[in-house]
Amino acid sequence: MITLKGIAPDMIANNLTPYEPTHPGELIKDELEALNLTQACLAKSIGVSPSLLNEVINGKRAVNTELALLIEAAMDLPSDLLLKLQSDYNMQMAKSDTSFMKRLASIRGIAAAL
């Protein structure tokens, strides 16, 4: 973590958590638009159903390893970037779930007592 004299670490741009997490589907959508491709064309070229790809692009379904590799082959989007975005998205969604965070706090309390 970066530390600068007199600046709180959570106020440095590289250390900020985005207000809304970025789902990798947003990046795929942007790349499709930049390449002037349709979702149907990409889905056909990588051998997945258009509805599956649409759900990923709309953030309703996660990007898995196989899909990331297929997209990388078709669009030259690095699969590791897509998977990192998905992991970051999952982590931020879990951390924003208050009931889950209460559950974690409870488990940490129990573990600390052991």
Coordinates of N, CA and C in Angstrom, one line a residue:
M1 N 0.8 -1.2 0.0 CA 0.0 0.0 0.0 C 0.9 1.2 0.0
I2 N 0.5 2.2 -0.7 CA 1.2 3.5 -0.9 C 0.9 4.4 0.4
T3 N 2.0 5.0 0.9 CA 1.8 5.9 2.0 C 2.5 7.2 1.7
L4 N 1.7 8.3 1.8 CA 2.3 9.6 1.6 C 2.1 10.4 2.8
K5 N 3.1 11.2 3.1 CA 3.1 12.0 4.3 C 1.8 12.9 4.4
G6 N 1.1 12.7 5.5 CA -0.1 13.6 5.7 C -1.3 13.2 5.0
I7 N -1.3 12.1 4.2 CA -2.5 11.7 3.4 C -2.9 10.3 3.9
A8 N -4.2 10.2 4.3 CA -4.7 9.0 4.7 C -4.7 8.0 3.6
P9 N -4.2 6.7 3.8 CA -4.1 5.7 2.8 C -5.4 5.5 2.0
D10 N -6.6 5.6 2.7 CA -7.8 5.3 2.0 C -8.3 6.5 1.1
M11 N -7.5 7.6 1.1 CA -7.8 8.7 0.3 C -6.9 8.8 -1.0
I12 N -6.1 7.8 -1.2 CA -5.2 7.8 -2.4 C -6.0 7.0 -3.4
A13 N -6.0 7.5 -4.6 CA -6.8 7.0 -5.7 C -6.6 5.5 -5.9
N14 N -5.3 5.0 -5.9 CA -5.1 3.6 -6.1 C -5.6 2.7 -4.9
N15 N -5.9 3.3 -3.8 CA -6.4 2.5 -2.7 C -7.9 2.6 -2.5
L16 N -8.6 3.4 -3.3 CA -10.0 3.5 -3.2 C -10.8 2.3 -3.7
T17 N -11.9 2.0 -3.0 CA -12.8 1.0 -3.5 C -13.9 1.7 -4.4
P18 N -14.1 1.3 -5.6 CA -15.1 1.9 -6.4 C -16.5 1.9 -5.7
Y19 N -17.3 2.9 -6.0 CA -18.7 2.9 -5.4 C -19.5 1.7 -5.9
E20 N -19.4 1.4 -7.2 CA -20.0 0.3 -7.8 C -18.9 -0.6 -8.4
P21 N -18.9 -1.9 -8.1 CA -17.9 -2.8 -8.6 C -18.1 -2.9 -10.1
T22 N -17.0 -3.2 -10.8 CA -17.0 -3.3 -12.3 C -17.1 -4.8 -12.6
H23 N -18.2 -5.2 -13.2 CA -18.3 -6.6 -13.7 C -17.6 -6.7 -15.0
P24 N -16.9 -7.8 -15.3 CA -16.1 -8.0 -16.5 C -17.0 -7.9 -17.8
G25 N -18.3 -8.1 -17.6 CA -19.2 -8.0 -18.7 C -19.2 -6.6 -19.3
E26 N -19.0 -5.6 -18.4 CA -18.9 -4.2 -18.9 C -17.7 -4.0 -19.9
L27 N -16.6 -4.6 -19.6 CA -15.4 -4.5 -20.4 C -15.7 -5.2 -21.8
I28 N -16.3 -6.4 -21.7 CA -16.6 -7.2 -22.9 C -17.6 -6.4 -23.8
K29 N -18.6 -5.8 -23.2 CA -19.5 -4.9 -23.9 C -18.8 -3.8 -24.6
D30 N -18.0 -3.1 -23.9 CA -17.2 -2.0 -24.5 C -16.3 -2.4 -25.6
E31 N -15.7 -3.6 -25.5 CA -14.9 -4.1 -26.6 C -15.7 -4.5 -27.8
L32 N -16.8 -5.1 -27.6 CA -17.7 -5.4 -28.7 C -18.1 -4.1 -29.5
E33 N -18.5 -3.1 -28.7 CA -18.8 -1.8 -29.4 C -17.6 -1.2 -30.1
A34 N -16.5 -1.3 -29.5 CA -15.3 -0.8 -30.2 C -14.9 -1.5 -31.5
L35 N -15.2 -2.8 -31.5 CA -14.9 -3.7 -32.6 C -16.1 -3.7 -33.6
N36 N -17.2 -3.1 -33.2 CA -18.4 -3.1 -34.0 C -18.9 -4.5 -34.3
L37 N -18.9 -5.3 -33.2 CA -19.4 -6.7 -33.2 C -20.7 -6.8 -32.4
T38 N -21.5 -7.7 -32.8 CA -22.7 -8.0 -32.0 C -22.5 -9.1 -31.0
Q39 N -23.3 -9.1 -30.0 CA -23.2 -10.2 -29.0 C -23.4 -11.6 -29.7
A40 N -24.4 -11.6 -30.6 CA -24.7 -12.8 -31.3 C -23.5 -13.3 -32.1
C41 N -22.8 -12.4 -32.8 CA -21.6 -12.8 -33.6 C -20.5 -13.4 -32.7
L42 N -20.3 -12.7 -31.5 CA -19.3 -13.2 -30.6 C -19.7 -14.6 -30.1
A43 N -20.9 -14.7 -29.7 CA -21.4 -16.0 -29.1 C -21.3 -17.1 -30.1
K44 N -21.6 -16.8 -31.4 CA -21.5 -17.9 -32.4 C -20.0 -18.2 -32.6
S45 N -19.1 -17.2 -32.6 CA -17.7 -17.5 -32.9 C -17.0 -18.3 -31.8
I46 N -17.5 -18.1 -30.6 CA -16.9 -18.9 -29.5 C -17.7 -20.1 -29.0
G47 N -18.8 -20.3 -29.7 CA -19.6 -21.5 -29.4 C -20.3 -21.6 -28.1
V48 N -20.9 -20.4 -27.7 CA -21.7 -20.3 -26.5 C -23.1 -19.8 -27.0
S49 N -24.1 -20.0 -26.1 CA -25.4 -19.5 -26.5 C -25.4 -17.9 -26.3
P50 N -26.2 -17.3 -27.2 CA -26.3 -15.8 -27.1 C -26.9 -15.4 -25.7
S51 N -27.8 -16.2 -25.2 CA -28.3 -15.8 -23.9 C -27.3 -15.9 -22.7
L52 N -26.4 -16.9 -22.8 CA -25.3 -16.9 -21.8 C -24.4 -15.7 -21.9
L53 N -24.0 -15.4 -23.1 CA -23.1 -14.2 -23.3 C -23.9 -12.9 -22.8
N54 N -25.1 -12.8 -23.2 CA -25.9 -11.6 -22.8 C -26.0 -11.5 -21.2
E55 N -26.2 -12.6 -20.6 CA -26.2 -12.6 -19.1 C -24.9 -12.2 -18.5
V56 N -23.8 -12.6 -19.1 CA -22.5 -12.2 -18.6 C -22.3 -10.7 -18.9
I57 N -22.6 -10.2 -20.1 CA -22.5 -8.8 -20.4 C -23.3 -7.9 -19.5
N58 N -24.5 -8.4 -19.1 CA -25.4 -7.6 -18.2 C -25.1 -7.9 -16.7
G59 N -24.0 -8.6 -16.4 CA -23.6 -8.7 -15.0 C -24.5 -9.7 -14.2
K60 N -25.3 -10.5 -14.9 CA -26.1 -11.5 -14.3 C -25.5 -12.9 -14.1
R61 N -24.4 -13.1 -14.8 CA -23.6 -14.3 -14.7 C -22.1 -14.0 -14.6
A62 N -21.4 -14.9 -13.9 CA -20.0 -14.7 -13.8 C -19.2 -15.2 -15.0
V63 N -18.0 -14.6 -15.2 CA -17.1 -15.1 -16.2 C -16.3 -16.2 -15.5
N64 N -16.3 -17.4 -16.1 CA -15.5 -18.4 -15.6 C -14.2 -18.6 -16.5
T65 N -13.3 -19.5 -16.1 CA -12.1 -19.6 -16.7 C -12.2 -20.0 -18.2
E66 N -13.1 -20.9 -18.5 CA -13.3 -21.3 -19.9 C -13.8 -20.2 -20.8
L67 N -14.8 -19.5 -20.3 CA -15.3 -18.4 -21.0 C -14.3 -17.3 -21.2
A68 N -13.5 -17.0 -20.2 CA -12.5 -16.0 -20.3 C -11.5 -16.4 -21.4
L69 N -11.1 -17.7 -21.5 CA -10.2 -18.1 -22.5 C -10.8 -18.0 -23.9
L70 N -12.0 -18.4 -24.0 CA -12.7 -18.2 -25.3 C -12.8 -16.8 -25.8
I71 N -13.1 -15.9 -24.9 CA -13.2 -14.5 -25.2 C -11.8 -13.9 -25.6
E72 N -10.8 -14.4 -24.9 CA -9.4 -14.0 -25.2 C -9.0 -14.4 -26.6
A73 N -9.4 -15.6 -27.0 CA -9.1 -16.1 -28.3 C -9.8 -15.3 -29.4
A74 N -11.0 -14.9 -29.1 CA -11.8 -14.2 -30.1 C -11.6 -12.7 -30.2
M75 N -11.3 -12.1 -29.0 CA -11.2 -10.7 -29.0 C -9.9 -10.1 -28.5
D76 N -9.0 -11.0 -28.2 CA -7.7 -10.5 -27.7 C -7.8 -9.7 -26.4
L77 N -8.8 -10.0 -25.6 CA -8.9 -9.5 -24.2 C -8.2 -10.5 -23.3
P78 N -7.3 -10.1 -22.6 CA -6.5 -11.1 -21.7 C -7.5 -11.8 -20.7
S79 N -7.4 -13.1 -20.7 CA -8.3 -13.9 -19.9 C -8.0 -13.6 -18.4
D80 N -6.7 -13.4 -18.1 CA -6.4 -13.1 -16.7 C -7.0 -11.8 -16.2
L81 N -7.1 -10.8 -17.1 CA -7.8 -9.5 -16.7 C -9.2 -9.8 -16.5
L82 N -9.9 -10.5 -17.3 CA -11.3 -10.8 -17.1 C -11.6 -11.5 -15.8
L83 N -10.7 -12.5 -15.5 CA -10.8 -13.3 -14.2 C -10.5 -12.4 -13.0
K84 N -9.6 -11.5 -13.1 CA -9.2 -10.6 -12.0 C -10.4 -9.7 -11.8
L85 N -11.0 -9.1 -12.8 CA -12.1 -8.3 -12.7 C -13.3 -9.0 -12.0
Q86 N -13.5 -10.3 -12.4 CA -14.6 -11.1 -11.8 C -14.3 -11.3 -10.3
S87 N -13.0 -11.6 -10.0 CA -12.7 -11.9 -8.6 C -12.9 -10.6 -7.8
D88 N -12.4 -9.5 -8.3 CA -12.6 -8.2 -7.6 C -14.1 -7.9 -7.4
Y89 N -14.8 -8.1 -8.4 CA -16.3 -7.9 -8.4 C -16.9 -8.8 -7.3
N90 N -16.6 -10.0 -7.3 CA -17.1 -11.0 -6.3 C -16.8 -10.5 -4.9
M91 N -15.5 -10.1 -4.7 CA -15.0 -9.7 -3.4 C -15.8 -8.5 -2.9
Q92 N -15.9 -7.5 -3.8 CA -16.6 -6.3 -3.4 C -18.1 -6.5 -3.1
M93 N -18.7 -7.4 -3.9 CA -20.1 -7.7 -3.6 C -20.3 -8.4 -2.3
A94 N -19.4 -9.3 -2.0 CA -19.4 -10.0 -0.7 C -19.2 -9.0 0.5
K95 N -18.3 -8.1 0.3 CA -18.0 -7.1 1.4 C -19.1 -6.1 1.5
S96 N -20.0 -5.9 0.5 CA -21.1 -5.0 0.6 C -22.3 -5.6 1.2
D97 N -22.3 -6.9 1.4 CA -23.4 -7.7 1.9 C -23.4 -7.6 3.4
T98 N -24.2 -6.8 4.0 CA -24.1 -6.6 5.5 C -24.4 -7.8 6.3
S99 N -25.3 -8.7 5.9 CA -25.6 -9.9 6.6 C -24.4 -10.8 6.6
F100 N -23.7 -10.9 5.4 CA -22.5 -11.7 5.3 C -21.4 -11.2 6.2
M101 N -21.2 -9.9 6.2 CA -20.2 -9.3 7.0 C -20.4 -9.5 8.5
K102 N -21.7 -9.5 8.9 CA -22.0 -9.8 10.3 C -21.6 -11.2 10.6
R103 N -21.9 -12.1 9.7 CA -21.5 -13.5 9.8 C -20.0 -13.7 10.0
L104 N -19.3 -13.0 9.1 CA -17.8 -13.0 9.2 C -17.3 -12.5 10.6
A105 N -17.9 -11.4 11.0 CA -17.5 -10.8 12.3 C -17.7 -11.8 13.5
S106 N -18.9 -12.5 13.4 CA -19.2 -13.5 14.4 C -18.2 -14.6 14.4
I107 N -17.8 -15.1 13.2 CA -16.8 -16.2 13.1 C -15.5 -15.7 13.6
R108 N -15.1 -14.5 13.3 CA -13.8 -13.9 13.8 C -13.8 -13.9 15.3
G109 N -15.0 -13.5 15.9 CA -15.1 -13.4 17.3 C -14.9 -14.8 18.0
I110 N -15.5 -15.8 17.4 CA -15.4 -17.1 17.9 C -13.9 -17.6 17.7
A111 N -13.3 -17.4 16.6 CA -11.9 -17.8 16.3 C -11.0 -17.1 17.3
A112 N -11.2 -15.8 17.6 CA -10.3 -15.1 18.5 C -10.4 -15.7 19.9
A113 N -11.5 -16.3 20.3 CA -11.7 -16.8 21.6 C -11.0 -18.2 21.7
L114 N -10.7 -18.8 20.6 CA -10.1 -20.2 20.7 C -8.7 -20.2 21.1

